[in-house]
Coordinates of C-alpha atoms and ligand atoms in Angstrom, one line a residue:
M1 CA 85.6 123.5 99.7
S2 CA 84.6 119.9 99.5
A3 CA 86.7 117.9 97.0
S4 CA 84.9 114.6 97.7
R5 CA 82.6 114.6 94.7
R6 CA 83.6 112.2 92.0
P7 CA 82.9 112.9 88.4
A8 CA 80.5 110.5 86.6
A9 CA 83.0 110.0 83.8
V10 CA 86.4 111.3 82.7
I11 CA 87.3 111.5 79.0
V12 CA 91.0 111.4 78.1
L13 CA 91.7 112.7 74.6
A14 CA 94.6 110.8 73.1
A15 CA 93.9 110.6 69.3
G16 CA 96.2 113.3 68.1
D17 CA 99.1 112.7 65.7
G18 CA 101.7 114.6 67.8
T19 CA 103.7 115.4 64.7
R20 CA 105.9 117.9 66.5
M21 CA 107.4 115.1 68.5
K22 CA 109.3 114.1 65.4
S23 CA 109.2 110.5 66.5
D24 CA 108.2 107.0 65.2
L25 CA 106.5 106.5 68.6
N26 CA 103.2 108.2 69.2
K27 CA 103.4 111.1 71.6
M28 CA 101.2 109.3 74.1
L29 CA 103.7 106.5 74.5
H30 CA 106.7 108.6 75.3
R31 CA 107.7 108.3 79.0
I32 CA 108.5 110.5 81.9
G33 CA 108.9 109.3 85.5
G34 CA 108.8 105.7 84.3
R35 CA 105.3 106.0 82.8
T36 CA 103.9 106.9 79.5
L37 CA 102.3 110.3 79.1
V38 CA 98.9 108.7 78.6
A39 CA 99.4 106.5 81.7
H40 CA 99.9 109.6 83.8
A41 CA 96.7 111.0 82.4
L42 CA 94.8 107.8 82.9
L43 CA 95.9 107.3 86.5
A44 CA 95.0 110.9 87.4
A45 CA 91.6 110.3 85.9
A46 CA 91.0 106.9 87.4
R47 CA 92.1 107.9 90.9
T48 CA 89.1 110.3 91.1
E49 CA 87.2 107.1 91.5
T50 CA 85.0 107.9 88.6
A51 CA 82.8 105.1 87.3
H52 CA 83.9 105.5 83.7
V53 CA 87.2 106.4 82.1
A54 CA 87.0 106.7 78.3
V55 CA 90.0 107.3 76.1
T56 CA 89.8 108.5 72.5
V57 CA 92.4 107.0 70.2
R58 CA 93.3 107.2 66.5
A59 CA 97.0 107.9 65.7
Q60 CA 98.9 104.6 66.2
R61 CA 95.8 103.1 67.5
D62 CA 97.3 99.6 67.4
R63 CA 99.9 100.5 69.9
V64 CA 98.1 103.1 72.0
A65 CA 94.8 101.2 72.7
P66 CA 96.5 98.0 74.0
H67 CA 98.7 100.2 76.2
V68 CA 95.7 102.0 77.6
S69 CA 94.1 98.7 78.4
E70 CA 97.2 97.4 80.1
V71 CA 97.5 100.5 82.3
W72 CA 93.8 100.7 83.2
P73 CA 91.9 97.6 82.1
D74 CA 88.5 99.2 82.9
A75 CA 89.1 102.1 80.5
V76 CA 86.7 102.3 77.6
I77 CA 88.5 102.7 74.2
A78 CA 86.8 105.1 71.8
D79 CA 88.0 105.3 68.2
Q80 CA 87.9 108.7 66.6
D81 CA 86.9 108.8 62.9
E82 CA 88.3 110.9 60.2
V83 CA 86.6 114.1 61.4
K84 CA 89.4 116.1 63.2
G85 CA 89.4 118.1 66.3
T86 CA 89.0 117.9 70.1
G87 CA 85.3 118.3 69.8
R88 CA 85.0 115.2 67.6
A89 CA 87.3 113.4 69.9
A90 CA 85.0 114.2 72.9
E91 CA 82.0 113.2 70.8
C92 CA 83.4 109.8 70.0
A93 CA 84.2 109.2 73.7
L94 CA 80.6 110.1 74.6
G95 CA 79.4 107.6 72.1
A96 CA 81.3 104.9 73.9
L97 CA 79.9 105.8 77.3
P98 CA 76.4 104.7 78.5
A99 CA 73.7 106.7 76.7
D100 CA 71.9 107.3 80.0
L101 CA 74.9 108.8 81.8
T102 CA 74.0 111.9 83.9
G103 CA 76.1 114.3 85.9
T104 CA 79.6 115.7 85.4
V105 CA 82.0 114.5 82.8
L106 CA 85.5 115.8 82.8
V107 CA 87.6 116.1 79.7
T108 CA 91.4 115.9 80.0
Y109 CA 94.3 115.3 77.6
G110 CA 96.6 112.3 77.3
D111 CA 99.6 114.6 76.9
T112 CA 99.3 116.6 80.1
P113 CA 101.3 114.4 82.6
L114 CA 101.5 116.6 85.7
L115 CA 97.8 117.1 86.1
T116 CA 96.7 115.7 89.5
T117 CA 93.7 113.9 90.7
E118 CA 93.3 116.6 93.4
T119 CA 92.9 119.3 90.6
L120 CA 90.3 117.1 88.9
L121 CA 88.3 116.7 92.1
E122 CA 88.6 120.4 92.8
L123 CA 87.3 121.2 89.3
T124 CA 84.4 118.8 89.8
A125 CA 83.5 120.4 93.2
V126 CA 83.6 123.9 91.8
H127 CA 81.6 123.0 88.8
E128 CA 78.9 121.1 90.8
G129 CA 78.9 123.6 93.7
A130 CA 78.1 126.5 91.3
G131 CA 75.6 124.5 89.3
N132 CA 77.5 125.2 86.1
A133 CA 76.8 123.8 82.6
V134 CA 80.5 124.1 81.7
T135 CA 83.6 125.0 83.9
V136 CA 86.8 125.5 82.1
L137 CA 90.2 125.2 83.9
T138 CA 92.2 128.4 83.0
A139 CA 95.5 130.0 83.8
H140 CA 97.2 133.3 83.3
L141 CA 100.3 133.0 81.2
E142 CA 102.9 135.7 80.4
D143 CA 103.2 134.2 77.0
P144 CA 99.9 132.7 75.9
T145 CA 101.1 132.1 72.3
G146 CA 99.4 129.0 70.8
Y147 CA 96.7 128.6 73.4
G148 CA 93.0 129.2 73.1
R149 CA 92.1 132.5 74.9
V150 CA 89.3 132.9 77.4
Y151 CA 87.0 135.6 76.0
R152 CA 85.0 137.4 78.6
G153 CA 82.1 139.9 78.2
H154 CA 81.7 143.3 79.9
D155 CA 80.2 141.6 82.9
D156 CA 83.4 139.5 83.1
T157 CA 81.6 136.2 82.6
V158 CA 83.1 133.7 80.2
H159 CA 81.6 134.0 76.7
G160 CA 83.8 131.6 74.9
I161 CA 87.2 130.5 73.7
I162 CA 89.0 131.9 70.7
E163 CA 91.7 129.7 69.3
H164 CA 95.1 131.3 68.6
K165 CA 95.1 130.4 64.9
D166 CA 91.6 132.0 64.5
A167 CA 92.7 135.1 66.2
L168 CA 95.8 135.3 64.0
Q169 CA 93.7 134.8 60.9
A170 CA 91.3 137.5 62.1
R171 CA 94.3 139.9 62.5
H172 CA 95.3 139.3 58.9
E173 CA 91.8 139.7 57.6
G174 CA 91.0 142.6 60.0
G175 CA 88.3 140.6 61.9
D176 CA 87.2 141.6 65.4
L177 CA 88.4 138.3 66.9
A178 CA 92.0 139.7 66.5
H179 CA 91.8 141.4 70.0
A180 CA 91.9 137.9 71.5
L181 CA 95.7 137.8 70.9
D182 CA 96.1 140.3 73.7
I183 CA 94.2 138.1 76.2
T184 CA 96.6 136.3 78.6
E185 CA 94.0 134.0 80.3
I186 CA 94.3 130.7 78.4
N187 CA 92.2 127.6 78.1
S188 CA 94.0 124.6 79.6
G189 CA 91.9 122.2 77.6
I190 CA 90.6 120.6 80.8
Y191 CA 86.9 121.0 81.5
A192 CA 84.0 119.9 83.6
F193 CA 80.7 119.6 81.6
D194 CA 77.2 118.6 82.4
V195 CA 77.0 115.6 80.2
E196 CA 73.7 116.5 78.6
V197 CA 74.9 120.0 77.8
L198 CA 78.1 118.5 76.3
R199 CA 76.1 116.1 74.1
A200 CA 73.6 118.7 72.9
S201 CA 76.3 121.3 72.2
L202 CA 78.7 119.0 70.4
A203 CA 75.9 118.2 67.9
K204 CA 75.9 121.9 67.0
V205 CA 79.6 122.4 66.6
T206 CA 80.8 122.9 63.0
T207 CA 84.3 122.7 61.4
D208 CA 84.1 126.3 60.2
N209 CA 87.4 127.7 61.5
A210 CA 91.0 128.2 60.6
Q211 CA 91.9 124.6 61.1
G212 CA 88.8 123.0 59.6
E213 CA 88.3 121.0 62.8
K214 CA 85.5 120.3 65.2
Y215 CA 86.6 122.4 68.2
L216 CA 85.6 121.3 71.7
T217 CA 86.1 124.9 72.7
D218 CA 83.1 125.9 70.7
V219 CA 80.9 124.1 73.2
L220 CA 81.3 127.0 75.7
A221 CA 79.7 129.7 73.5
I222 CA 77.0 127.2 72.4
A223 CA 76.2 126.2 76.0
R224 CA 76.0 129.9 77.0
A225 CA 73.7 130.7 74.1
D226 CA 71.5 127.8 75.2
G227 CA 71.2 129.4 78.6
G228 CA 73.7 127.3 80.5
R229 CA 76.1 128.8 83.2
V230 CA 79.6 128.9 81.8
D231 CA 82.4 129.7 84.2
S232 CA 86.1 129.2 84.8
H233 CA 88.3 127.9 87.5
S234 CA 91.8 129.2 87.5
I235 CA 94.9 127.2 88.5
E236 CA 98.1 128.8 89.8
D237 CA 100.3 125.7 89.3
I238 CA 100.7 126.0 85.5
W239 CA 102.9 122.9 85.2
Q240 CA 99.8 120.9 85.8
I241 CA 98.2 122.1 82.5
E242 CA 101.3 122.1 80.4
G243 CA 101.1 119.7 77.5
V244 CA 104.0 117.9 75.9
N245 CA 104.2 118.9 72.2
D246 CA 107.9 118.2 71.4
K247 CA 110.9 116.5 72.9
V248 CA 112.2 119.7 74.6
Q249 CA 108.9 119.9 76.6
L250 CA 109.2 116.2 77.3
A251 CA 112.5 116.7 79.0
R252 CA 111.3 119.8 80.8
M253 CA 108.2 118.1 82.1
G254 CA 110.3 115.0 83.0
K255 CA 112.6 117.1 85.1
E256 CA 109.8 118.9 86.9
L257 CA 108.0 115.6 87.6
N258 CA 111.2 114.3 89.1
R259 CA 111.5 117.4 91.3
R260 CA 108.0 116.9 92.5
T261 CA 108.6 113.2 93.2
L262 CA 111.7 114.0 95.2
D263 CA 110.0 116.8 97.2
R264 CA 107.3 114.3 98.1
L265 CA 109.7 111.7 99.2
M266 CA 111.6 114.2 101.3
R267 CA 108.5 115.9 102.8
E268 CA 106.2 112.9 103.2
S269 CA 108.4 109.8 103.4
G270 CA 111.4 111.4 105.2
A271 CA 114.0 110.4 102.6
I272 CA 117.3 112.3 102.4
V273 CA 118.3 113.4 98.9
T274 CA 121.8 114.7 98.8
D275 CA 121.6 116.1 95.3
P276 CA 118.1 116.4 93.7
D277 CA 119.6 117.6 90.5
T278 CA 121.3 114.3 89.8
T279 CA 118.8 112.0 91.5
W280 CA 116.1 110.5 89.3
V281 CA 113.2 108.6 90.8
D282 CA 110.2 107.2 88.9
A283 CA 106.7 108.1 90.0
E284 CA 105.8 104.7 91.6
V285 CA 109.0 104.3 93.7
T286 CA 108.8 104.3 97.5
V287 CA 111.7 105.3 99.8
G288 CA 111.7 104.9 103.6
R289 CA 112.5 107.3 106.4
D290 CA 116.1 108.5 106.7
T291 CA 117.2 106.6 103.7
V292 CA 119.9 108.6 101.9
L293 CA 119.9 108.9 98.1
E294 CA 123.4 109.9 97.1
P295 CA 124.2 111.7 93.9
N296 CA 123.7 110.1 90.5
T297 CA 121.2 107.7 91.7
Q298 CA 118.3 106.4 89.5
L299 CA 115.4 104.5 91.1
L300 CA 113.3 103.1 88.4
G301 CA 110.0 101.2 87.8
A302 CA 108.5 99.4 90.8
T303 CA 111.6 99.9 93.0
S304 CA 111.0 100.2 96.8
I305 CA 113.6 101.1 99.4
G306 CA 113.3 100.5 103.1
A307 CA 114.2 102.9 105.9
G308 CA 117.7 103.9 107.0
A309 CA 119.3 102.6 103.8
T310 CA 122.0 104.2 101.7
I311 CA 121.7 104.1 97.9
G312 CA 124.4 105.6 95.7
P313 CA 126.4 107.3 94.7
D314 CA 126.1 106.2 91.1
C315 CA 123.4 103.6 91.2
T316 CA 120.7 102.4 88.9
L317 CA 118.1 100.3 90.6
K318 CA 115.2 99.0 88.5
D319 CA 112.2 97.0 89.9
T320 CA 114.4 96.3 92.9
E321 CA 113.4 95.9 96.5
V322 CA 115.9 97.0 99.1
G323 CA 115.5 96.3 102.8
D324 CA 116.0 98.5 105.8
G325 CA 119.6 99.6 106.6
A326 CA 121.0 98.1 103.4
S327 CA 123.8 99.8 101.6
V328 CA 124.1 99.9 97.8
V329 CA 127.0 101.7 96.2
R330 CA 127.8 102.1 92.5
A331 CA 125.5 99.2 91.5
H332 CA 123.2 98.3 88.6
T333 CA 120.3 96.1 89.6
E334 CA 117.2 94.8 87.9
L335 CA 114.4 92.7 89.3
A336 CA 116.5 92.0 92.4
V337 CA 115.8 91.8 96.1
I338 CA 118.4 93.1 98.6
G339 CA 117.8 92.2 102.2
P340 CA 117.9 94.3 105.3
K341 CA 121.5 95.4 106.2
A342 CA 122.9 93.7 103.1
T343 CA 125.8 95.5 101.3
V344 CA 126.1 95.7 97.6
G345 CA 128.9 97.2 95.6
P346 CA 130.9 99.1 94.8
Y347 CA 130.7 97.9 91.1
S348 CA 128.1 95.2 91.4
Y349 CA 125.6 94.0 88.8
L350 CA 122.5 92.3 90.0
R351 CA 120.5 90.8 87.2
P352 CA 116.9 89.5 87.3
G353 CA 116.2 87.0 90.0
S354 CA 119.0 88.0 92.3
E355 CA 118.1 87.7 96.0
V356 CA 120.6 88.9 98.5
G357 CA 119.8 87.9 102.0
P358 CA 119.9 89.9 105.2
D359 CA 123.5 91.0 106.2
A360 CA 124.8 89.4 103.0
K361 CA 127.5 91.0 100.9
I362 CA 127.9 91.3 97.1
G363 CA 131.1 93.0 96.5
T364 CA 133.3 94.6 93.9
F365 CA 133.0 93.4 90.3
V366 CA 130.5 90.7 91.2
E367 CA 127.6 89.8 88.8
T368 CA 124.7 87.8 90.0
K369 CA 121.7 86.3 88.2
N370 CA 118.8 84.1 89.2
S371 CA 120.5 83.3 92.5
Q372 CA 119.7 83.3 96.2
V373 CA 122.5 84.4 98.5
G374 CA 121.7 83.5 102.1
R375 CA 121.8 85.5 105.2
G376 CA 125.3 86.7 106.2
T377 CA 126.9 85.1 103.1
K378 CA 129.7 86.9 101.3
V379 CA 130.6 87.0 97.6
P380 CA 133.2 89.8 98.0
H381 CA 135.2 90.0 94.8
L382 CA 135.4 89.5 91.1
S383 CA 132.8 86.7 90.7
Y384 CA 129.9 85.5 88.6
V385 CA 127.0 83.9 90.5
G386 CA 124.4 82.5 88.1
D387 CA 121.6 80.0 88.8
A388 CA 122.8 79.3 92.3
T389 CA 121.4 78.9 95.8
I390 CA 124.0 79.7 98.5
G391 CA 123.1 79.1 102.1
E392 CA 123.8 81.2 105.2
Y393 CA 127.1 82.5 106.5
S394 CA 129.1 81.1 103.7
N395 CA 132.0 82.6 101.9
I396 CA 132.8 82.4 98.2
G397 CA 136.4 83.1 97.4
A398 CA 137.5 85.8 95.0
A399 CA 137.3 85.3 91.2
S400 CA 134.9 82.4 91.4
V401 CA 132.6 81.5 88.6
F402 CA 129.3 79.6 88.7
V403 CA 129.6 77.8 85.4
N404 CA 125.9 77.5 84.8
Y405 CA 125.8 77.1 81.0
D406 CA 126.9 74.0 79.1
G407 CA 126.3 75.6 75.7
V408 CA 122.8 74.2 75.5
K409 CA 121.2 74.3 78.9
K410 CA 121.5 76.3 82.1
H411 CA 122.1 74.3 85.3
H412 CA 121.9 75.0 89.0
T413 CA 124.5 75.1 91.8
T414 CA 123.6 74.6 95.4
I415 CA 125.9 75.6 98.2
G416 CA 125.2 75.0 101.9
N417 CA 125.6 76.9 105.1
H418 CA 128.9 78.0 106.7
V419 CA 130.9 76.9 103.7
R420 CA 134.4 78.3 103.1
M421 CA 135.3 78.1 99.4
G422 CA 138.7 78.9 98.0
S423 CA 139.5 81.7 95.5
D424 CA 139.3 81.1 91.8
N425 CA 136.9 78.2 92.0
M426 CA 134.7 77.1 89.1
Y427 CA 131.4 75.5 90.1
V428 CA 130.5 73.4 87.1
A429 CA 126.7 73.0 87.4
P430 CA 124.8 71.0 88.3
V431 CA 126.7 70.5 91.5
T432 CA 126.1 70.6 95.2
V433 CA 128.4 71.7 98.0
G434 CA 127.3 70.5 101.5
D435 CA 127.2 72.4 104.8
G436 CA 130.5 73.2 106.3
A437 CA 132.5 72.2 103.3
G438 CA 135.5 74.0 101.8
S439 CA 137.8 74.0 98.9
G440 CA 141.3 74.9 97.8
A441 CA 142.3 77.8 95.6
G442 CA 141.7 77.2 91.9
A443 CA 139.4 74.2 92.4
V444 CA 137.2 73.2 89.6
I445 CA 134.1 71.7 91.4
R446 CA 132.7 69.2 89.0
K447 CA 131.5 66.7 91.6
D448 CA 129.3 67.2 94.7
V449 CA 131.3 68.0 97.8
P450 CA 129.9 66.3 100.9
P451 CA 129.3 68.2 104.1
G452 CA 132.5 69.1 105.9
A453 CA 134.8 67.9 103.1
L454 CA 137.6 69.9 101.5
A455 CA 137.6 69.8 97.7
I456 CA 140.9 70.0 95.9
S457 CA 141.1 69.6 92.2
V458 CA 144.4 71.2 91.3
A459 CA 147.5 69.0 90.6
P460 CA 150.3 69.5 93.1
Q461 CA 152.7 72.2 92.2
R462 CA 156.1 71.2 90.7
N463 CA 159.0 73.6 90.4
I464 CA 161.6 73.2 87.6
E465 CA 164.7 74.6 89.2
G466 CA 166.9 76.9 87.1
W467 CA 164.4 77.1 84.2
A468 CA 164.9 80.9 83.6
L469 CA 168.7 80.6 83.5
D470 CA 168.4 77.7 81.1
K471 CA 165.6 78.7 78.8
R472 CA 165.7 82.5 79.1
A473 CA 169.5 83.1 79.3
G474 CA 170.5 86.7 78.6
T475 CA 167.1 88.2 79.5
P476 CA 166.4 90.5 82.5
Q477 CA 164.3 87.6 83.9
A478 CA 167.4 85.3 83.9
A479 CA 169.6 88.1 85.4
A480 CA 167.1 88.7 88.2
A481 CA 166.9 85.0 89.0
E482 CA 170.7 84.6 88.9
A483 CA 171.2 87.6 91.3
A484 CA 168.5 86.3 93.8
L485 CA 170.0 82.8 93.7
A486 CA 173.5 84.2 94.3
A487 CA 172.3 86.2 97.2
R488 CA 170.6 83.2 98.7
A489 CA 173.7 81.1 98.3
G490 CA 175.7 83.8 100.1
E491 CA 173.1 83.7 103.0
N492 CA 173.3 79.9 103.1
T493 CA 177.1 79.9 103.5
Q494 CA 177.0 82.6 106.2
D495 CA 174.3 81.0 108.3
D496 CA 175.1 77.5 107.2
N497 CA 171.4 77.2 107.0
T498 CA 169.9 75.1 104.3
H499 CA 166.8 76.2 102.5
D500 CA 164.2 73.8 101.4
T501 CA 163.9 74.2 97.7
D502 CA 161.9 71.1 97.2
S503 CA 158.3 72.3 96.9
T504 CA 156.7 69.0 96.1
H505 CA 155.0 68.7 99.4
D506 CA 151.3 69.4 99.4
T507 CA 150.3 73.0 100.0
D508 CA 146.8 72.8 98.7
T509 CA 145.4 71.3 101.9
K510 CA 145.7 74.6 103.6
G511 CA 142.5 75.8 101.9
E512 CA 144.4 79.1 101.5
G513 CA 142.2 80.2 98.6
A514 CA 139.6 81.8 100.9
T515 CA 139.1 85.5 100.8
A516 CA 136.9 87.5 103.1
Ligands
LIG601 C1 93.7 122.8 72.5 C2 92.5 123.8 72.6 C3 93.1 125.1 73.1 C4 93.9 124.9 74.4 C5 94.9 123.9 74.2 C6 95.6 123.6 75.6 C7 90.9 123.1 71.0 C8 90.2 123.4 69.7 N1 91.9 123.9 71.4 O1 94.5 123.2 71.5 O2 92.0 126.0 73.3 O3 94.5 126.2 74.8 O4 94.4 122.6 73.7 O5 96.6 122.7 75.4 O6 90.4 122.3 71.7 N2 93.1 115.3 70.1 C9 92.3 114.3 69.8 N3 91.7 114.3 68.6 C10 91.9 115.3 67.7 C11 92.7 116.4 68.1 C12 93.3 116.4 69.3 O7 92.1 113.3 70.5 O8 91.3 115.3 66.6 C13 93.8 115.3 71.5 C14 95.3 115.3 71.4 O9 95.7 114.0 71.3 C15 95.7 116.0 72.6 C16 94.5 117.0 72.9 O10 93.4 116.5 72.2 O11 95.8 115.1 73.7 C17 94.8 118.4 72.5 O12 95.1 118.4 71.1 P1 96.0 119.6 70.5 O13 96.1 119.4 69.1 O14 97.3 119.6 71.2 O15 95.2 120.9 70.9 P2 95.7 122.3 70.7 O16 95.6 122.7 69.3 O17 96.9 122.5 71.5
LIG602 CA1 98.7 120.8 72.6

């Protein structure tokens, strides 16, 4: 079967209240797989390469319409008036489309997020191939409760659709529509129509039913009565036609979408997913060949991961780009770029604007923000790097802070290549450290450090001998000191070997603060 025909237009119905969601947010704007429900529907529609996508809105119009335009700027927004029902919704959309439109128009729902473009193209092909006036996408369900039922005549052709509520009402009143409750073939709510048939039939639809609404489903019987061919196309994959009505379904659909995303990444991209049950990947994310996603990993938004990388366990990466062969363990990142073969974590927090160069390392309890860390540079332990540019193959000692904020403004720190900075350094921005420079432990870098210089800002250490014995007499501290001093005195008399207890000579020049 050829699935290459594209529909002339796709109408997405998204005007409903969605009251069963019990939410302040309209149903269409709830998210699974990193996209709103209506965005899933819009993208499935738009990717058929149809010339027109029309979306009917009404409930929370002020929030839904701008969102639709953001996701698909070419979408035509159609406002539904106070007349209720799917039929009216479709009619309003038709009114917003060109009056001279001909060919096939598809109708889908904004709350059916797993429906694929392939299914829409297949429906179009079946519809046009058979020369139908209407083709309804149907499924056989064990429990068809709530759905419209596909009513067939003795010749097995589709005669129409009977809504669940109307069948129920008929049962109470002893009407002959009651038998529809036994039908297990359901209306998915997704159709292909000949646009002229749809227009003419909708004009004849009334609100004479259990819900007082203008039903789109009534178009089938009307089109048939007017001599059109009405047929069905049945779908096996019932997830594709499942709508979200409440938050339980939202979670169920979200989990299924995730399963499908992971299957695709494993089968098509060659990713390795250790535990699909605890790995959550948004619909847009890409993952390269042989990259391992370890348990409890979330890849969100526009995240892309190269090949041969390891992500996780316990990672949340949002809008983050990770290069080939990188390793990211127990990290939280957002709007960050991690270069090839770089290592991040465990316990790292990369905030927006963090760029970690190739082979660079961001280590344990390190937070970065709006900073570039050059190739091969290491920030291994307990540090904050904010508003900084660090060159290549440099080392930032443990427990260092880029003091970027003076209480009013943020300032930048620039550090060169092959720099060896001590531990517990404070870089009071704006400040620049030249290539090949270094610093002692505990330095507070307030002035620029020229290339190759060693910066020392800590006063020489001074020891007050006997302080504990004098000021803390009678405490365990004093007792411990006394014992150690007595032992040392004993050693000294035995070996006649004098210890240097004068520590005033300069130890800071060793640059001992570095950590690697
Ligand atoms: C509809 C069908 C039913 C089908 C079911 C499949 C009708 C009359 N019934 O029932 O046969 O089995 O879908 O899920 O069509 N909407 C509007 N404007 C409205 C009403 C609804 O835009 O006035 C939109 C909703 O936002 C939603 C979609 O249409 O996206 C379906 O509406 P919903 O109320 O869920 O239809 P059902 O009663 O479930
Ligand atoms: Ca529904």
